[in-house]
PDB file of C-alpha atoms in Angstrom:
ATOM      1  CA  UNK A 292      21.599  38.408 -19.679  1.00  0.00           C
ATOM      2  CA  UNK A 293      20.592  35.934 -22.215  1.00  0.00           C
ATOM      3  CA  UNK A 294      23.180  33.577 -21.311  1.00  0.00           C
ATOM      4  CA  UNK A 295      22.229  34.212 -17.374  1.00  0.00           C
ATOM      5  CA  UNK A 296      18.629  33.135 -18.368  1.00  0.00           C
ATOM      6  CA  UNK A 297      19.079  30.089 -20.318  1.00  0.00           C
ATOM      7  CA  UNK A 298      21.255  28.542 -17.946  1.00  0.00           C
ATOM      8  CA  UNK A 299      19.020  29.428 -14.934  1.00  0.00           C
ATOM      9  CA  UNK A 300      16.349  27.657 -17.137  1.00  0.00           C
ATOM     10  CA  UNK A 301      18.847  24.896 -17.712  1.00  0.00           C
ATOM     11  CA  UNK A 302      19.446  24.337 -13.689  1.00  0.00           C
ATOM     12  CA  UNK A 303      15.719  24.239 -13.302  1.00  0.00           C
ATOM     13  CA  UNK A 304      14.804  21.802 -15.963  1.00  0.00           C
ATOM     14  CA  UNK A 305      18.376  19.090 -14.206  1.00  0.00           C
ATOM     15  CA  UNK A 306      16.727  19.815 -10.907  1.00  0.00           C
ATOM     16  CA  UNK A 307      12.930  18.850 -12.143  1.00  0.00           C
ATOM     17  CA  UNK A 308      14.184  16.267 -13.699  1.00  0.00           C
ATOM     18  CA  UNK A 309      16.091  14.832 -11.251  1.00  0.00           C
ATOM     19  CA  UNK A 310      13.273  15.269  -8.374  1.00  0.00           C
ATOM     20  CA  UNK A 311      10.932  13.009 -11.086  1.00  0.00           C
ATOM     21  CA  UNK A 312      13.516  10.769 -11.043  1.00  0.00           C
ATOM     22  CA  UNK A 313      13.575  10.199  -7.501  1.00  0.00           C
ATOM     23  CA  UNK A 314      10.146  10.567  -6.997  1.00  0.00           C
ATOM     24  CA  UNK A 315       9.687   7.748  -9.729  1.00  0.00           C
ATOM     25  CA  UNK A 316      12.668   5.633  -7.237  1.00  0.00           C
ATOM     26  CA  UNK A 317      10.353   5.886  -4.753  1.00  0.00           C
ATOM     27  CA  UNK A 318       6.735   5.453  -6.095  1.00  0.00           C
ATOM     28  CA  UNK A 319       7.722   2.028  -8.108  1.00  0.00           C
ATOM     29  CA  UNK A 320       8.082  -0.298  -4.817  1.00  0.00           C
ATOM     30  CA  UNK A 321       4.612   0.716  -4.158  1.00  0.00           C
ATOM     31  CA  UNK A 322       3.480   0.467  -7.699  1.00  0.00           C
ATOM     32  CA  UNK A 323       4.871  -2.726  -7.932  1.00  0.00           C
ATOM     33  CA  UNK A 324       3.516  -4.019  -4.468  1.00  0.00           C
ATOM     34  CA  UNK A 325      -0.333  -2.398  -5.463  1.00  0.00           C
ATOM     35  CA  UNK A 326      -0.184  -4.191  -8.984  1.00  0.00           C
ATOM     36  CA  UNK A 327       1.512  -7.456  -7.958  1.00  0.00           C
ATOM     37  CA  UNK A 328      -1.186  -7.642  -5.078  1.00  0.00           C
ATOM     38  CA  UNK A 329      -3.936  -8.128  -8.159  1.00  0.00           C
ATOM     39  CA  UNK A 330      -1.991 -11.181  -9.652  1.00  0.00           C
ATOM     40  CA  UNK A 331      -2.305 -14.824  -9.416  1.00  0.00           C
ATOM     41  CA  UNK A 332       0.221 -16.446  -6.746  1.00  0.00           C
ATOM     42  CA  UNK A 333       2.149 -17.871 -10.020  1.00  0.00           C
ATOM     43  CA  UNK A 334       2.449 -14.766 -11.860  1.00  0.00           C
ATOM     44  CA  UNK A 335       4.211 -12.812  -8.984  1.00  0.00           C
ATOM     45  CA  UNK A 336       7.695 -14.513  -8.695  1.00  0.00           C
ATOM     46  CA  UNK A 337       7.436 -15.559 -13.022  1.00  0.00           C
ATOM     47  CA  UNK A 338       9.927 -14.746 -15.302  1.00  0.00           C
ATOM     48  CA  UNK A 339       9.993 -12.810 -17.552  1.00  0.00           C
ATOM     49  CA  UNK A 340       8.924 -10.503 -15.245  1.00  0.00           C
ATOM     50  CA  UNK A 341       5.721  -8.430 -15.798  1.00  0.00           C
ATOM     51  CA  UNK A 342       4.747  -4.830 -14.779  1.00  0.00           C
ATOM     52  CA  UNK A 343       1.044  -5.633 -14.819  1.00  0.00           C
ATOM     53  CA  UNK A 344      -1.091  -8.699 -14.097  1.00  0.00           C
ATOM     54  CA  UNK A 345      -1.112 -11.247 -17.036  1.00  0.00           C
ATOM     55  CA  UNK A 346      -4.642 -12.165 -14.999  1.00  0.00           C
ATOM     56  CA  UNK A 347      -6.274  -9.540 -12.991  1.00  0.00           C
ATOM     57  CA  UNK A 348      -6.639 -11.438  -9.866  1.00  0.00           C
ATOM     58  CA  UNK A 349      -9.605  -9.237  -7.640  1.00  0.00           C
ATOM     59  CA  UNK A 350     -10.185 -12.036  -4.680  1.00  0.00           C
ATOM     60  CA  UNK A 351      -6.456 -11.765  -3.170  1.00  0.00           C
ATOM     61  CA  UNK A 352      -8.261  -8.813  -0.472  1.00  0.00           C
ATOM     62  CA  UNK A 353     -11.367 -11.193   0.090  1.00  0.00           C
ATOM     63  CA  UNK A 354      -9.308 -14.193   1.177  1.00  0.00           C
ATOM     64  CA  UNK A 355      -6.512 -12.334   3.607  1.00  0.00           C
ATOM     65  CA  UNK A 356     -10.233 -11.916   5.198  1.00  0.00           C
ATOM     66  CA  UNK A 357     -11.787 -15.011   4.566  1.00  0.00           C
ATOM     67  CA  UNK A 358      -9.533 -18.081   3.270  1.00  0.00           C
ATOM     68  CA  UNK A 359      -6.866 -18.372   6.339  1.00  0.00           C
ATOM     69  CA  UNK A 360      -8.434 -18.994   9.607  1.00  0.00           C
ATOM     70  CA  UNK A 361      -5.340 -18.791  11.404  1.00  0.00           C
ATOM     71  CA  UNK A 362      -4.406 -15.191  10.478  1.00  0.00           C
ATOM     72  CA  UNK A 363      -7.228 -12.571  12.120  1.00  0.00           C
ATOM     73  CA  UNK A 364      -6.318  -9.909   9.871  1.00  0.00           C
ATOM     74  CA  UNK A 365      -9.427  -7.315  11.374  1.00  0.00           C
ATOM     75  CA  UNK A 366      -8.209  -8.264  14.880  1.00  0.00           C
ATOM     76  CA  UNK A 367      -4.826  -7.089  13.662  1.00  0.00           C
ATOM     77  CA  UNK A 368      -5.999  -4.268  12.294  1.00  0.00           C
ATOM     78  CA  UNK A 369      -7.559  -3.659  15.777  1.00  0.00           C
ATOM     79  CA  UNK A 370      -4.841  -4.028  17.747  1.00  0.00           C
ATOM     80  CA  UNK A 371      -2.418  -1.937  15.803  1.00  0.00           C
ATOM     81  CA  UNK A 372      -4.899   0.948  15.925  1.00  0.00           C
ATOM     82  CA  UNK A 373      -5.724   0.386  19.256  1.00  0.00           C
ATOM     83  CA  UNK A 374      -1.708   0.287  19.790  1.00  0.00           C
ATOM     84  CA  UNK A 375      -0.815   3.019  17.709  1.00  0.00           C
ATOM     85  CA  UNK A 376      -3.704   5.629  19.350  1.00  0.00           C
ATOM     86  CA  UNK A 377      -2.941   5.108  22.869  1.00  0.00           C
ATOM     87  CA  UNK A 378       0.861   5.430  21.947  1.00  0.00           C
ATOM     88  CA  UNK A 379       0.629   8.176  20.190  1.00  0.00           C
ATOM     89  CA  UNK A 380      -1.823  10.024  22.647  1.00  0.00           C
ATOM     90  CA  UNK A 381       0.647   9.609  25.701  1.00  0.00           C
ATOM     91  CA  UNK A 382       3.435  10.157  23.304  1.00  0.00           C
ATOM     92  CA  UNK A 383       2.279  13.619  22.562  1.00  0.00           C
ATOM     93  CA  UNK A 384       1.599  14.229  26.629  1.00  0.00           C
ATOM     94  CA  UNK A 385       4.913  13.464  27.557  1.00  0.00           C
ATOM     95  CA  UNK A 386       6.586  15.139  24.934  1.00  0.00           C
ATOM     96  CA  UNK A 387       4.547  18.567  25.700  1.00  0.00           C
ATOM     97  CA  UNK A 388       5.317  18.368  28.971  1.00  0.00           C
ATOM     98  CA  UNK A 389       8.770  17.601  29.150  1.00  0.00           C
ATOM     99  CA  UNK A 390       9.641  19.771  26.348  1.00  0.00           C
ATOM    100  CA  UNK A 391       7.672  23.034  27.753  1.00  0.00           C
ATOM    101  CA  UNK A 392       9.219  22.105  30.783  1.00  0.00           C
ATOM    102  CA  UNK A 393      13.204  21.699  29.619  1.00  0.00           C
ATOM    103  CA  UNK A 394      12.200  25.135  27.175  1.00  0.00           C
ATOM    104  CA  UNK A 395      10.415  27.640  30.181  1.00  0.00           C
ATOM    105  CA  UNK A 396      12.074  26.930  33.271  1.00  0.00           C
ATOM    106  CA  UNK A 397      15.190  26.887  34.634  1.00  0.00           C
ATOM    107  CA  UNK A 398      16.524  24.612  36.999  1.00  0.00           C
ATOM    108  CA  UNK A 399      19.747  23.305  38.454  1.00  0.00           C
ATOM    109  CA  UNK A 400      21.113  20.317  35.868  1.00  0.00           C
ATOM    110  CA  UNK A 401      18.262  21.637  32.925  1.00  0.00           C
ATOM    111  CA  UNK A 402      20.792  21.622  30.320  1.00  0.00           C
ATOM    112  CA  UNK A 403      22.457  18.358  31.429  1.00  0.00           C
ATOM    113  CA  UNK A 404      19.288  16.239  32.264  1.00  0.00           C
ATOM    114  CA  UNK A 405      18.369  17.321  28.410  1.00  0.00           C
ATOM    115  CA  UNK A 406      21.651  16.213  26.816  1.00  0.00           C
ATOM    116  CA  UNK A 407      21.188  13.029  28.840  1.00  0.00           C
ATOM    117  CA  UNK A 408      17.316  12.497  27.436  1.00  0.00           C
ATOM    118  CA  UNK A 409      18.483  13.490  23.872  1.00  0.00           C
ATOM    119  CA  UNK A 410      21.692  11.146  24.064  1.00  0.00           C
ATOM    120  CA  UNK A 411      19.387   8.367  24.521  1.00  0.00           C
ATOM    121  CA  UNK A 412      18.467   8.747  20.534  1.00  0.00           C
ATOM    122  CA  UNK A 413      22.101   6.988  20.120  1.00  0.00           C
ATOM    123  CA  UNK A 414      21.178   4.191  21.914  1.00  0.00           C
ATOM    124  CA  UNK A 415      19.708   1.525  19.218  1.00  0.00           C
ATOM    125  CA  UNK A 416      16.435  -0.492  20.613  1.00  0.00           C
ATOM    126  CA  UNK A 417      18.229  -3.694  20.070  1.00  0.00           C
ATOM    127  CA  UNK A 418      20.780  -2.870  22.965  1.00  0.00           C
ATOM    128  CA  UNK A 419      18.064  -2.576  25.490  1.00  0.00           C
ATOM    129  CA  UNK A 420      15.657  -4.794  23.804  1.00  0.00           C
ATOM    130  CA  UNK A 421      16.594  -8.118  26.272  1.00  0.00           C
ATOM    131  CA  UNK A 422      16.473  -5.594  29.555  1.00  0.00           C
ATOM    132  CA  UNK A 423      13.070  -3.798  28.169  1.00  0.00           C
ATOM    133  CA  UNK A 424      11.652  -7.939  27.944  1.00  0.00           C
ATOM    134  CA  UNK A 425      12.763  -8.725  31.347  1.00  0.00           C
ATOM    135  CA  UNK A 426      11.034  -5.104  32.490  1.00  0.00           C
ATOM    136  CA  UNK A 427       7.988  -5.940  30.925  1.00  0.00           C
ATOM    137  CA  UNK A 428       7.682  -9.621  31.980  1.00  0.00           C
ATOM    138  CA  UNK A 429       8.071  -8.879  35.853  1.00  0.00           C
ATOM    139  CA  UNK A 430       5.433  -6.490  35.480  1.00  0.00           C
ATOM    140  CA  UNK A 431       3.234  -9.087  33.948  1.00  0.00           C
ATOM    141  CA  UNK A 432       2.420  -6.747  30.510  1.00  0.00           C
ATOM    142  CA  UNK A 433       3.471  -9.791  28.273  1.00  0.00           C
ATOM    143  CA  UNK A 434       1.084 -10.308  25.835  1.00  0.00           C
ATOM    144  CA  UNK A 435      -0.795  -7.471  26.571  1.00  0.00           C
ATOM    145  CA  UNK A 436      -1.647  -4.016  25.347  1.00  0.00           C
ATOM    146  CA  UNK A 437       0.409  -1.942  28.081  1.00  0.00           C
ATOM    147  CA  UNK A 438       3.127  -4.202  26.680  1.00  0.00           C
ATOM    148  CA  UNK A 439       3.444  -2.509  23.422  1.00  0.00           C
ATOM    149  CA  UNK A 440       2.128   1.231  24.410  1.00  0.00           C
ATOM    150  CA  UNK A 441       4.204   1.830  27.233  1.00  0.00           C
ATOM    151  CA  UNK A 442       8.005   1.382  25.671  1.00  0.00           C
ATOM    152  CA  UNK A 443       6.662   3.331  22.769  1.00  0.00           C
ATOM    153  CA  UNK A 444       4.671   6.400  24.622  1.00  0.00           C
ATOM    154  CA  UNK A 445       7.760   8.637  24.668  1.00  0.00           C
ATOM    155  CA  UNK A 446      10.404   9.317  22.593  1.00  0.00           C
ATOM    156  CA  UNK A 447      13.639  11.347  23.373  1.00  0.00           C
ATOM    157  CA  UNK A 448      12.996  12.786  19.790  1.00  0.00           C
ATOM    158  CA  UNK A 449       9.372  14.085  20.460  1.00  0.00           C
ATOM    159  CA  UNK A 450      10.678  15.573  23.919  1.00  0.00           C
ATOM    160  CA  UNK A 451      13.520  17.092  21.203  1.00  0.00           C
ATOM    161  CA  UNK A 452      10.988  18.518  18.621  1.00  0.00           C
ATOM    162  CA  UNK A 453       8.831  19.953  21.556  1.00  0.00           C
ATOM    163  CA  UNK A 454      11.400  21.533  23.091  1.00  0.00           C
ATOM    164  CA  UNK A 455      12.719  23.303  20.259  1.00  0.00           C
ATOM    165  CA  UNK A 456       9.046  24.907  19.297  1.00  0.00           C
ATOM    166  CA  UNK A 457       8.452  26.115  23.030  1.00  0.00           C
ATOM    167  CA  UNK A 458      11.952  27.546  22.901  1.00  0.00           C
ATOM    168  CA  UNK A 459      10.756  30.058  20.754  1.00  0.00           C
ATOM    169  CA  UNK A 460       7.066  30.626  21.931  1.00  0.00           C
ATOM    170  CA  UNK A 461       7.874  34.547  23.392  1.00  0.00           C
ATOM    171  CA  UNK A 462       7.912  34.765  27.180  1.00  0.00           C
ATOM    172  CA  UNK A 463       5.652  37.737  27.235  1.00  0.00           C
ATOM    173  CA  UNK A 464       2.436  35.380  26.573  1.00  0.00           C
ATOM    174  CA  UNK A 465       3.432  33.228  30.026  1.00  0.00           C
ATOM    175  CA  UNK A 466       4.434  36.285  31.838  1.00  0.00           C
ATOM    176  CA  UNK A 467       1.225  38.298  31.313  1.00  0.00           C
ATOM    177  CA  UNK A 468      -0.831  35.200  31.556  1.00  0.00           C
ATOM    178  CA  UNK A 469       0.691  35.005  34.862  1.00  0.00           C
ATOM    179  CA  UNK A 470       0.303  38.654  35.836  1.00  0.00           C
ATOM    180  CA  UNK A 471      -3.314  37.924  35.312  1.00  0.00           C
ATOM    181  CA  UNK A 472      -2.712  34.845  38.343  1.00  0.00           C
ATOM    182  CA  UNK A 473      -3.294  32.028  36.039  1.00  0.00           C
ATOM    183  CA  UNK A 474      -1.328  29.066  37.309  1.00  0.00           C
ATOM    184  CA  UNK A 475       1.108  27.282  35.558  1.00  0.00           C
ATOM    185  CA  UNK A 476      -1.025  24.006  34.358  1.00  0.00           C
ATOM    186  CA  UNK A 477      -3.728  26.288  32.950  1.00  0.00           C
ATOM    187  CA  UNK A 478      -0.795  28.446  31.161  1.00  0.00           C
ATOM    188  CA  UNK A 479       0.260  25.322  30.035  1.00  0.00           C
ATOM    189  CA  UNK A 480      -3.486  23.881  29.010  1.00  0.00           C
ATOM    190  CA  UNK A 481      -4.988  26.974  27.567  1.00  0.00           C
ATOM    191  CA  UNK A 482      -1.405  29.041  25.868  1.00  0.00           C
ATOM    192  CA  UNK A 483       1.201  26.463  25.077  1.00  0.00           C
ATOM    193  CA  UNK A 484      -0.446  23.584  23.473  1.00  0.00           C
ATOM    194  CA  UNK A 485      -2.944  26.092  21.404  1.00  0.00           C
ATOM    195  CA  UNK A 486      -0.228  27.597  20.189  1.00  0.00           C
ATOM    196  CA  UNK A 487       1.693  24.081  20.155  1.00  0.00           C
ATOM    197  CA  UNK A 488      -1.030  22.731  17.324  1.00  0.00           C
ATOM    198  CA  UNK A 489       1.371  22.519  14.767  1.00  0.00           C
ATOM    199  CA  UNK A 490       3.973  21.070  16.100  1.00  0.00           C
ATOM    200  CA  UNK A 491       1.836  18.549  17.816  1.00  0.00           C
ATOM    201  CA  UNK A 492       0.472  16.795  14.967  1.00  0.00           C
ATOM    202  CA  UNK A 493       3.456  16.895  12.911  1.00  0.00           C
ATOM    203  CA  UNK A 494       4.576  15.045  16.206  1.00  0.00           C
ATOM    204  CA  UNK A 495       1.449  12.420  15.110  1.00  0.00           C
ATOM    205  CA  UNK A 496       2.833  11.772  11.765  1.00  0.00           C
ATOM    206  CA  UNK A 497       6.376  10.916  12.775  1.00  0.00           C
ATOM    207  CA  UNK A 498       5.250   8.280  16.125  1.00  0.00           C
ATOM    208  CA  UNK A 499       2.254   6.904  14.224  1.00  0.00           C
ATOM    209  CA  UNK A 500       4.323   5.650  11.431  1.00  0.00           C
ATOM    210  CA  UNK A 501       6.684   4.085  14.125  1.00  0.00           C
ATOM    211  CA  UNK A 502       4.043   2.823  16.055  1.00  0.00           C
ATOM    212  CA  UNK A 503       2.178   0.977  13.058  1.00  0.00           C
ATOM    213  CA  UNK A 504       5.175  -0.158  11.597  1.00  0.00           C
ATOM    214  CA  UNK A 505       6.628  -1.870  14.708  1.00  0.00           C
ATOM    215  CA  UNK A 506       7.700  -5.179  14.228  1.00  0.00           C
ATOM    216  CA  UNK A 507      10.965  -6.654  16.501  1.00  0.00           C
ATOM    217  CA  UNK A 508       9.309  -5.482  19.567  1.00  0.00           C
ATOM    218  CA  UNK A 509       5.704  -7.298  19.072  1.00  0.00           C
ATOM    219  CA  UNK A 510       7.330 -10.470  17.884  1.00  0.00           C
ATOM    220  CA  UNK A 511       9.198 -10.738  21.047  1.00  0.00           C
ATOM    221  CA  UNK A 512       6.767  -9.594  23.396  1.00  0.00           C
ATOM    222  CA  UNK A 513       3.282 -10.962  21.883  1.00  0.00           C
ATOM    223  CA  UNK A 514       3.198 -14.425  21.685  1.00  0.00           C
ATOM    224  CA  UNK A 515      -0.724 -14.675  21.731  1.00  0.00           C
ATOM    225  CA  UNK A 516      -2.063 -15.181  18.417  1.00  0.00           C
ATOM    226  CA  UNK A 517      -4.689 -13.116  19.062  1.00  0.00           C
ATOM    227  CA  UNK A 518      -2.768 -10.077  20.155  1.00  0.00           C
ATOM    228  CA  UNK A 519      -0.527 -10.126  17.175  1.00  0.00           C
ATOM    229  CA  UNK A 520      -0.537  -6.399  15.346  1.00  0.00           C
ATOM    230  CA  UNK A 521      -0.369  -6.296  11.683  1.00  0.00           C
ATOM    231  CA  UNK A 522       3.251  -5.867  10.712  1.00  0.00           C
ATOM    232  CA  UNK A 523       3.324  -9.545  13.062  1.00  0.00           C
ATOM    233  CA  UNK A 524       0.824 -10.352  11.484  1.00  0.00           C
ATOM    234  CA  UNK A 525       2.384  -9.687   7.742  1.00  0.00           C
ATOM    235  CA  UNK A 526       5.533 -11.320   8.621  1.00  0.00           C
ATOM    236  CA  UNK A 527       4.254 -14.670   9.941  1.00  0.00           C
ATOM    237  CA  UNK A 528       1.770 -14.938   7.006  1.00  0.00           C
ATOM    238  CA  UNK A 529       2.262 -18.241   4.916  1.00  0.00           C
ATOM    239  CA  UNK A 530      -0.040 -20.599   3.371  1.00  0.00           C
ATOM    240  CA  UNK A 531      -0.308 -24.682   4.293  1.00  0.00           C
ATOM    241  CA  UNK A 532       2.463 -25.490   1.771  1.00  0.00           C
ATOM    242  CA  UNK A 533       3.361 -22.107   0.380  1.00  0.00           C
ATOM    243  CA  UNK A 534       3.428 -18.769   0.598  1.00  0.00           C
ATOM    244  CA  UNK A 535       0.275 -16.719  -0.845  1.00  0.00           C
ATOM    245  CA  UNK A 536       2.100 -13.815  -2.164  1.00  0.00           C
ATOM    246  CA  UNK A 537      -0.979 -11.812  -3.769  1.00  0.00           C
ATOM    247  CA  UNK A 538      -3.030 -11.916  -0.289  1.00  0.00           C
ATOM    248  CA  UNK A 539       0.289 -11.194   1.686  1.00  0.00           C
ATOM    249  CA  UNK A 540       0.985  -7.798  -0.915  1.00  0.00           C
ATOM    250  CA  UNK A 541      -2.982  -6.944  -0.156  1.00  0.00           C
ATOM    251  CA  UNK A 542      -2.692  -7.155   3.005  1.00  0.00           C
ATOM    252  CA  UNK A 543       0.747  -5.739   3.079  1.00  0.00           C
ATOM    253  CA  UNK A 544      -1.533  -2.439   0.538  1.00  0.00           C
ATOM    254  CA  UNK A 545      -3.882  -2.224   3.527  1.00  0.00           C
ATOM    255  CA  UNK A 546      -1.797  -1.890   6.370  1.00  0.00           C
ATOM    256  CA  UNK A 547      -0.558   1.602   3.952  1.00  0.00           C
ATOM    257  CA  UNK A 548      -3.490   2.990   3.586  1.00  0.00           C
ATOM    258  CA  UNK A 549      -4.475   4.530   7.469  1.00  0.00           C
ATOM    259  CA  UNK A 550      -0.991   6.296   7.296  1.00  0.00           C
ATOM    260  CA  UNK A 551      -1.233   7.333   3.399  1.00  0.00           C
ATOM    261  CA  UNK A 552      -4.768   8.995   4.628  1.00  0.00           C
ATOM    262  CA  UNK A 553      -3.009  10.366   8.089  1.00  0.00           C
ATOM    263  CA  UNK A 554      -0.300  11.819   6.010  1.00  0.00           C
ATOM    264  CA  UNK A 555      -2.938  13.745   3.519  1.00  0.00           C
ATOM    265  CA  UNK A 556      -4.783  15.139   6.300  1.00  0.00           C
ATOM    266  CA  UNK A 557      -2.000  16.648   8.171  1.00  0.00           C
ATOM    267  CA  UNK A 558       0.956  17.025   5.442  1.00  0.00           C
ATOM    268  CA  UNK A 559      -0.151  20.718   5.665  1.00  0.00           C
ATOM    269  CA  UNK A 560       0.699  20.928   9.441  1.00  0.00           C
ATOM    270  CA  UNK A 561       3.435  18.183   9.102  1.00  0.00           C
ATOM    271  CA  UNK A 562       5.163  20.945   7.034  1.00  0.00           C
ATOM    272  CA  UNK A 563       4.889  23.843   9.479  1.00  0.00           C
ATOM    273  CA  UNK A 564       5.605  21.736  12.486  1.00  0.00           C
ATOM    274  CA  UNK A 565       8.959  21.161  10.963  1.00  0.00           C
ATOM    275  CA  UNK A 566       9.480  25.066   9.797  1.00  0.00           C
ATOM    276  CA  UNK A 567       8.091  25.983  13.634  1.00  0.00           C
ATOM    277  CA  UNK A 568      10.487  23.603  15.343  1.00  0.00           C
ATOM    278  CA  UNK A 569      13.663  24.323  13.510  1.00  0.00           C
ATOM    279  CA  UNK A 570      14.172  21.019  12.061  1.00  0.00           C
ATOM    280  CA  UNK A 571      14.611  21.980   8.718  1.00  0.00           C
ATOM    281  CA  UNK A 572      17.914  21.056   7.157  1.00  0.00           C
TER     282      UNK A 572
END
């Protein structure tokens, strides 16, 4: 029993450790990006190399704002959000819909029109990225909002990840709701997405952080300065004659923050959307 005990105790203290470990793996790009953000441009790239700032350099987040005329970081900001919203807004209505729809009724070619919409998740963006340009030019959505919210406002993995959690909503909620004669949309409106909350805003975690962190898809299809969205923004920062690495790691710190606060809000329903939906590994 004794022996049982201290090597249960000896599992648990490997596994603890090791979980530090990784969490330590994964924390120290961001420490290093936070602190390096607060040093002078010569400091960053110096060797020897040093953890913290030699000189604690505080105006690096004034002058992504003020000092380069060129680069419209709150404009950025604006677009991305504006981007990232509407995306994720007609994200989550197509995903409902589809997936209460592939999950509740049954049709001729369900099962095969659903492996063909989850197959699609094989199919990297860069093989369709020249065709998805083409699409968007003719339509005239070049340089334009539409542009960037309508290739990203549905995902075959949101349609997945909604299907899976109305799969195993009970039937006896729809049936008596339509007993009652409620019709389908109001079923749909007033049963399944209550009862869908969960697995809706995990939903918002997972396609906001693709959203903001977009980058191929604005560089090809934005080439209006003042439509550029922040990752564009961040990658096509430079000085005059050099690169201004403190303001580009602030500016690279802010574009963290809206998803580091997204992800505290709803970690607690990020984590029962996955249990709900049957992700879990």
């Amino acid at each position: 029993m004794i022996a049982y005990t201290s090597s249960r105790r000896a599992l648990r203290v490997t596994l603890y450790a090791v979980i530090i470990l990784l969490g330590l793996a994964f924390i120290f790009p961001f420490a290093w990006m936070i602190l390096s953000s607060f040093k002078l441009n010569r400091d960053v790239l110096a060797i020897p190399i040093r953890f913290l700032p030699p000189t604690w350099n505080w105006m690096s987040y004034v002058n992504v704002f003020t000092k380069f005329p060129d680069f419209n970081f709150p404009r950025f900001i604006l677009n991305s959000i504006v981007v990232t919203v509407a995306a994720v807004v007609l994200c989550l209505f197509f995903s409902a819909t589809a997936g209460y729809g592939f999950a509740k009724y049954r049709f001729r070619g369900n099962t095969v029109l659903f492996t063909i919409v989850l197959a699609t998740i094989m199919i990297t963006f860069e093989a369709i990225v020249v065709p998805l340009f083409v699409l968007v030019r003719k339509l005239g959505m070049q340089n334009t909002y539409w542009g960037l919210i309508i290739p990203e406002s549905l995902t075959a993995f949101g349609v997945f990840m909604m299907r899976q959690f109305f799969f195993g909503l009970p039937n006896d909620f729809i049936e008596s709701a339509r007993i009652d004669g409620a019709s389908e949309y109001r079923i749909f409106a007033r049963i399944a997405i209550p009862m869908a909350q969960t697995a809706l805003l995990a939903l918002v975690i997972f396609h906001a952080q693709w959203v903001w962190n977009l980058l191929l898809w604005p560089l090809i299809v934005m080439s209006n300065p003042d439509m550029r969205v922040l990752p564009q923004g961040i990658a096509l920062f430079k000085g005059g004659y050099n690169t201004p690495y403190p303001e580009q790691l602030a500016v690279s710190v802010i574009a963290c923050l809206p998803l580091l606060v997204l992800y505290i809000f709803l970690s607690k329903y990020f984590v029962q959307g996955i249990a709900m939906t049957g992700l879990k590994g």
